[in-house]
Short mmCIF file of C-alpha atoms in Angstrom, two decimals:
data_model
loop_
_atom_site.label_atom_id
_atom_site.label_comp_id
_atom_site.label_asym_id
_atom_site.label_seq_id
_atom_site.Cartn_x
_atom_site.Cartn_y
_atom_site.Cartn_z
CA LYS A 1 -70.20 -5.60 -23.19
CA LYS A 2 -70.58 -7.58 -19.90
CA LEU A 3 -66.93 -8.21 -19.69
CA ILE A 4 -65.97 -4.55 -20.44
CA VAL A 5 -68.50 -3.18 -17.79
CA VAL A 6 -67.12 -5.72 -15.20
CA SER A 7 -63.36 -4.68 -15.89
CA ALA A 8 -64.18 -1.15 -15.78
CA MET A 9 -65.96 -1.77 -12.36
CA VAL A 10 -62.75 -3.70 -11.06
CA LEU A 11 -60.84 -0.74 -11.99
CA ILE A 12 -62.78 2.22 -10.46
CA VAL A 13 -62.79 0.09 -7.13
CA ALA A 14 -59.20 -0.81 -7.34
CA LEU A 15 -58.33 3.00 -7.59
CA PHE A 16 -59.74 3.51 -3.88
CA VAL A 17 -57.97 0.20 -2.70
CA PRO A 18 -55.51 1.85 0.15
CA LEU A 19 -52.03 0.63 -0.26
CA ASN A 20 -48.68 1.55 1.55
CA TYR A 21 -46.93 4.33 -0.65
CA HIS A 22 -43.21 4.58 -0.73
CA LEU A 23 -41.77 7.86 -1.58
CA SER A 24 -38.61 7.44 -3.72
CA ALA A 25 -35.87 9.78 -4.08
CA ASP A 26 -32.14 10.13 -5.01
CA ALA A 27 -29.88 9.52 -1.95
CA ASN A 28 -26.25 9.82 -1.02
CA LEU A 29 -24.23 9.19 1.87
CA GLN A 30 -22.46 11.47 4.35
CA THR A 31 -20.58 11.45 7.56
CA THR A 32 -21.98 13.07 10.45
CA GLU A 33 -18.38 14.42 11.55
CA LYS A 34 -15.82 15.51 8.85
CA TYR A 35 -12.31 17.36 9.78
CA LEU A 36 -10.31 19.74 7.64
CA VAL A 37 -6.68 19.66 7.63
CA VAL A 38 -5.26 22.98 6.77
CA SER A 39 -2.09 24.59 6.01
CA PRO A 40 -0.60 26.22 9.00
CA GLN A 41 1.59 28.65 6.89
CA ASP A 42 2.65 29.69 3.69
CA ALA A 43 5.09 26.77 2.26
CA TYR A 44 5.60 24.55 -0.59
CA LEU A 45 3.95 21.02 -0.47
CA GLY A 46 6.55 18.35 -0.01
CA THR A 47 5.68 14.45 0.65
CA ILE A 48 2.17 13.58 0.18
CA SER A 49 1.47 10.50 2.11
CA ALA A 50 -2.46 10.01 1.91
CA ARG A 51 -4.63 9.81 -1.13
CA PRO A 52 -8.65 9.78 -1.58
CA GLY A 53 -10.09 6.66 -0.16
CA ASP A 54 -7.24 5.69 2.49
CA GLN A 55 -8.04 4.81 5.87
CA VAL A 56 -6.28 6.86 8.39
CA LYS A 57 -5.67 6.60 12.28
CA LYS A 58 -5.38 9.98 14.52
CA GLY A 59 -1.97 11.15 14.50
CA ALA A 60 -1.10 9.61 10.99
CA VAL A 61 1.20 11.93 8.87
CA LEU A 62 -1.06 13.04 5.77
CA ALA A 63 1.51 15.42 4.40
CA GLN A 64 4.94 17.07 4.90
CA LEU A 65 5.51 20.69 3.58
CA ASN A 66 8.94 21.56 2.40
CA ASP A 67 10.91 22.76 5.35
CA GLU A 68 14.24 23.84 3.84
CA ASP A 69 14.25 27.42 4.35
CA LEU A 70 12.65 27.13 7.90
CA ARG A 71 15.93 24.91 8.31
CA LEU A 72 18.26 27.51 7.22
CA GLU A 73 16.57 30.37 9.27
CA ARG A 74 16.68 28.17 12.53
CA ARG A 75 20.64 27.74 11.58
CA LYS A 76 20.99 31.22 11.10
CA VAL A 77 19.15 32.33 14.45
CA ALA A 78 21.05 29.47 16.40
CA SER A 79 24.29 30.54 15.12
CA GLN A 80 23.62 34.15 16.34
CA ALA A 81 22.52 32.69 19.69
CA GLN A 82 25.81 30.59 20.04
CA GLN A 83 27.86 33.85 19.26
CA TYR A 84 26.16 35.76 21.82
CA ARG A 85 26.69 32.83 24.41
CA GLN A 86 30.50 33.09 23.53
CA ALA A 87 30.50 36.77 23.99
CA TYR A 88 28.76 36.65 27.04
CA ASP A 89 31.25 33.54 28.56
CA SER A 90 34.24 35.77 27.14
CA ALA A 91 32.73 38.97 29.18
CA LEU A 92 32.35 36.96 32.33
CA ALA A 93 35.86 35.61 32.01
CA ASN A 94 37.07 39.20 31.57
CA SER A 95 35.03 40.36 34.71
CA ASN A 96 33.34 42.65 32.08
CA ARG A 97 29.82 42.88 33.85
CA VAL A 98 28.52 45.62 31.18
CA GLU A 99 29.28 43.54 28.05
CA ALA A 100 28.00 40.42 30.01
CA ALA A 101 24.73 42.00 30.66
CA ILE A 102 24.78 43.28 26.74
CA ALA A 103 25.51 39.53 25.57
CA ASN A 104 23.38 37.94 27.93
CA ALA A 105 20.28 40.32 26.71
CA GLN A 106 21.10 39.45 23.04
CA MET A 107 21.52 35.83 23.97
CA ASP A 108 17.86 35.83 25.45
CA GLN A 109 16.48 37.58 22.46
CA ALA A 110 18.08 35.15 20.21
CA ASN A 111 16.66 31.98 22.04
CA ILE A 112 13.22 33.72 21.72
CA GLN A 113 13.63 34.42 17.99
CA LEU A 114 14.51 30.46 17.65
CA GLN A 115 11.03 29.55 19.02
CA LEU A 116 9.34 30.86 15.89
CA PRO A 117 11.03 28.55 13.55
CA ASP A 118 10.68 25.50 16.03
CA GLN A 119 7.20 26.17 16.14
CA GLN A 120 7.14 26.28 12.38
CA LEU A 121 8.91 23.35 11.69
CA ALA A 122 6.60 21.33 14.23
CA ARG A 123 3.57 22.09 12.00
CA THR A 124 5.20 21.19 8.70
CA GLN A 125 3.81 17.52 9.30
CA LEU A 126 0.22 17.64 9.08
CA LEU A 127 -1.40 14.89 10.93
CA ALA A 128 -4.98 13.48 10.88
CA PRO A 129 -6.93 14.43 13.55
CA SER A 130 -9.23 11.55 13.73
CA ASP A 131 -9.73 8.17 12.59
CA GLY A 132 -11.48 8.34 9.24
CA ILE A 133 -11.41 8.01 5.41
CA VAL A 134 -9.70 10.76 3.36
CA VAL A 135 -12.63 12.17 1.03
CA SER A 136 -10.64 15.32 -0.65
CA ASP A 137 -9.22 15.62 -3.75
CA ASP A 138 -5.74 14.03 -4.69
CA ILE A 139 -3.05 16.19 -4.21
CA SER A 140 -0.37 13.98 -4.53
CA GLN A 141 0.50 15.11 -7.93
CA THR A 142 0.92 18.65 -6.87
CA ARG A 143 4.38 18.27 -5.13
CA GLY A 144 6.02 21.34 -4.91
CA ALA A 145 3.00 23.43 -5.32
CA PRO A 146 2.81 26.61 -3.00
CA VAL A 147 -0.04 26.60 -0.55
CA LYS A 148 -1.06 29.75 1.56
CA GLN A 149 -1.99 29.74 5.42
CA GLY A 150 -5.73 28.49 5.69
CA ASP A 151 -5.73 26.58 2.44
CA VAL A 152 -7.57 23.07 3.04
CA LEU A 153 -5.31 20.24 1.91
CA PHE A 154 -7.56 17.23 3.33
CA GLU A 155 -10.93 16.54 4.22
CA ILE A 156 -11.07 13.36 6.94
CA ALA A 157 -14.37 12.10 7.06
CA THR A 158 -15.28 9.62 10.33
CA SER A 159 -16.53 6.15 9.56
CA GLN A 160 -18.58 6.13 12.67
CA ASN A 161 -21.76 7.82 11.89
CA TYR A 162 -23.67 8.14 8.88
CA LEU A 163 -26.19 10.61 7.44
CA VAL A 164 -28.45 9.74 4.62
CA GLN A 165 -29.54 12.73 2.35
CA LEU A 166 -32.71 12.37 0.13
CA PHE A 167 -33.73 15.03 -2.37
CA VAL A 168 -37.29 15.04 -2.49
CA ASP A 169 -39.44 16.96 -5.18
CA GLU A 170 -41.04 19.98 -3.63
CA ARG A 171 -44.38 18.62 -4.81
CA ASP A 172 -43.90 15.41 -2.52
CA ILE A 173 -42.15 17.56 0.47
CA ALA A 174 -45.46 17.94 2.23
CA LEU A 175 -45.60 14.17 2.84
CA VAL A 176 -42.49 13.87 4.66
CA GLN A 177 -42.24 14.02 8.28
CA ALA A 178 -39.55 13.48 10.95
CA GLY A 179 -39.69 9.82 12.38
CA GLN A 180 -40.92 8.07 9.37
CA GLU A 181 -39.26 5.12 8.28
CA GLY A 182 -37.54 4.03 5.00
CA GLU A 183 -34.82 2.14 3.11
CA LEU A 184 -31.69 2.75 1.32
CA LYS A 185 -30.21 0.89 -1.27
CA LEU A 186 -26.89 1.97 -2.67
CA SER A 187 -25.56 1.75 -5.97
CA GLY A 188 -22.21 0.02 -4.68
CA LEU A 189 -23.93 -2.47 -2.51
CA PRO A 190 -26.85 -3.60 -4.55
CA THR A 191 -27.64 -6.50 -2.67
CA GLU A 192 -27.83 -4.70 0.61
CA ILE A 193 -30.81 -2.61 2.09
CA PHE A 194 -30.45 -0.41 4.82
CA ASN A 195 -33.18 0.70 7.21
CA THR A 196 -33.42 4.56 7.75
CA ARG A 197 -35.74 6.92 9.91
CA VAL A 198 -36.20 10.60 8.77
CA LYS A 199 -34.40 12.85 11.00
CA LEU A 200 -34.93 16.19 9.65
CA VAL A 201 -36.79 18.01 6.91
CA THR A 202 -34.51 21.10 5.86
CA PRO A 203 -35.58 24.02 4.23
CA ILE A 204 -32.54 24.12 1.78
CA SER A 205 -33.44 23.37 -1.65
CA GLU A 206 -31.58 23.07 -5.21
CA ILE A 207 -32.64 23.09 -8.68
CA ARG A 208 -32.17 20.06 -10.64
CA GLU A 209 -33.15 19.53 -14.43
CA GLY A 210 -35.45 22.72 -13.86
CA ARG A 211 -37.24 21.16 -10.73
CA ASN A 212 -36.91 22.10 -7.05
CA TYR A 213 -35.97 19.65 -4.57
CA PHE A 214 -35.51 19.82 -0.87
CA ARG A 215 -33.05 18.16 1.00
CA VAL A 216 -34.20 15.54 3.47
CA GLU A 217 -32.00 14.07 6.29
CA LEU A 218 -32.46 10.30 7.52
CA GLU A 219 -30.24 8.37 10.15
CA LEU A 220 -29.31 4.93 9.61
CA ILE A 221 -30.93 2.29 11.99
CA GLY A 222 -30.27 -1.37 12.59
CA ASP A 223 -27.15 -3.43 12.73
CA ALA A 224 -24.16 -1.45 13.43
CA LYS A 225 -21.90 -4.13 11.72
CA GLN A 226 -23.72 -3.68 8.42
CA LYS A 227 -22.55 -0.19 8.19
CA ASP A 228 -18.73 -1.01 8.14
CA VAL A 229 -18.95 -1.70 4.38
CA LEU A 230 -19.91 2.05 4.01
CA ARG A 231 -18.44 4.87 2.31
CA PRO A 232 -19.10 8.48 2.17
CA GLY A 233 -20.09 9.64 -0.88
CA MET A 234 -22.13 6.69 -2.00
CA THR A 235 -24.97 7.15 -3.98
CA GLY A 236 -28.37 5.42 -4.57
CA THR A 237 -32.08 5.44 -4.05
CA GLY A 238 -33.96 5.80 -0.68
CA LYS A 239 -37.73 5.15 0.16
CA ILE A 240 -39.64 6.83 2.79
CA GLN A 241 -43.00 4.98 3.93
CA VAL A 242 -45.30 8.10 4.22
CA GLY A 243 -48.51 6.03 4.63
CA ALA A 244 -51.49 4.55 3.13
CA ARG A 245 -52.87 6.04 -0.03
CA ALA A 246 -55.73 5.16 -2.58
CA LEU A 247 -53.99 3.07 -5.88
CA GLY A 248 -55.44 5.99 -7.97
CA TRP A 249 -54.15 8.67 -6.12
CA ILE A 250 -50.63 6.68 -6.05
CA TRP A 251 -51.10 6.75 -9.92
CA PHE A 252 -52.41 10.14 -10.81
CA HIS A 253 -51.39 12.36 -7.91
CA ASP A 254 -48.30 13.89 -10.28
CA VAL A 255 -50.86 14.71 -13.34
CA TRP A 256 -53.67 16.04 -10.47
CA HIS A 257 -50.95 18.54 -9.50
CA TRP A 258 -49.83 19.74 -12.91
CA LEU A 259 -53.39 20.06 -13.88
CA ARG A 260 -54.28 22.23 -10.82
CA LEU A 261 -51.04 24.62 -11.50
CA SER A 262 -51.99 24.60 -15.12
CA ILE A 263 -55.66 25.70 -14.62
CA TRP A 264 -55.07 27.94 -11.75
#
């Protein structure tokens, strides 16, 4: 009986011992900058040079739109311009100023019309707007497919600055404040631990498995070289240090919250 009493007293005392509480939540890694490469015109996909996960440099060719129709159109307009040029030269040779003026005006109009296919041909090459990683879906198997002007073909995520997104249960969101520090461990890098700091507690929420979670944004702090192994889209678990809490609170606060809502 003494042993039971002593054990109970120790347990009761232990419930009030303050310990550092680390709030744990699902995490994913995103970049702070992302560029969209869209189709500049209605066309058909030609050669695809980049696939998801590829590291690309600024100005690298990502894809080539089919330009056969544009080249045919340019040849047609260029041929008309050449005909007007010949008519202009012939009128000058015959000292026919009226015909020369008409041919000159037609030639100028054809040269203006020639600028449109030239501009469209220059835009058939889709170039990377920045150094980064291709994080969009694979379109390499859709060669020849039609695309509309404005369709997003590539997403390029820069690999310089990363942002960690935590999804915190609404019952714990009141504990999170900007400036709190924490740690991140990613599934793809289980031996690495990254230091983080809470940057922003957003009002954005989403439903997961019937429960409401708020998105919390954290920034990576520490060694910059450590970031070289990171890739956008990685997932893992993040922990935030929210201060000291009694051991009993750490163990039973979820149950206490449930009881308060159920009894109310």
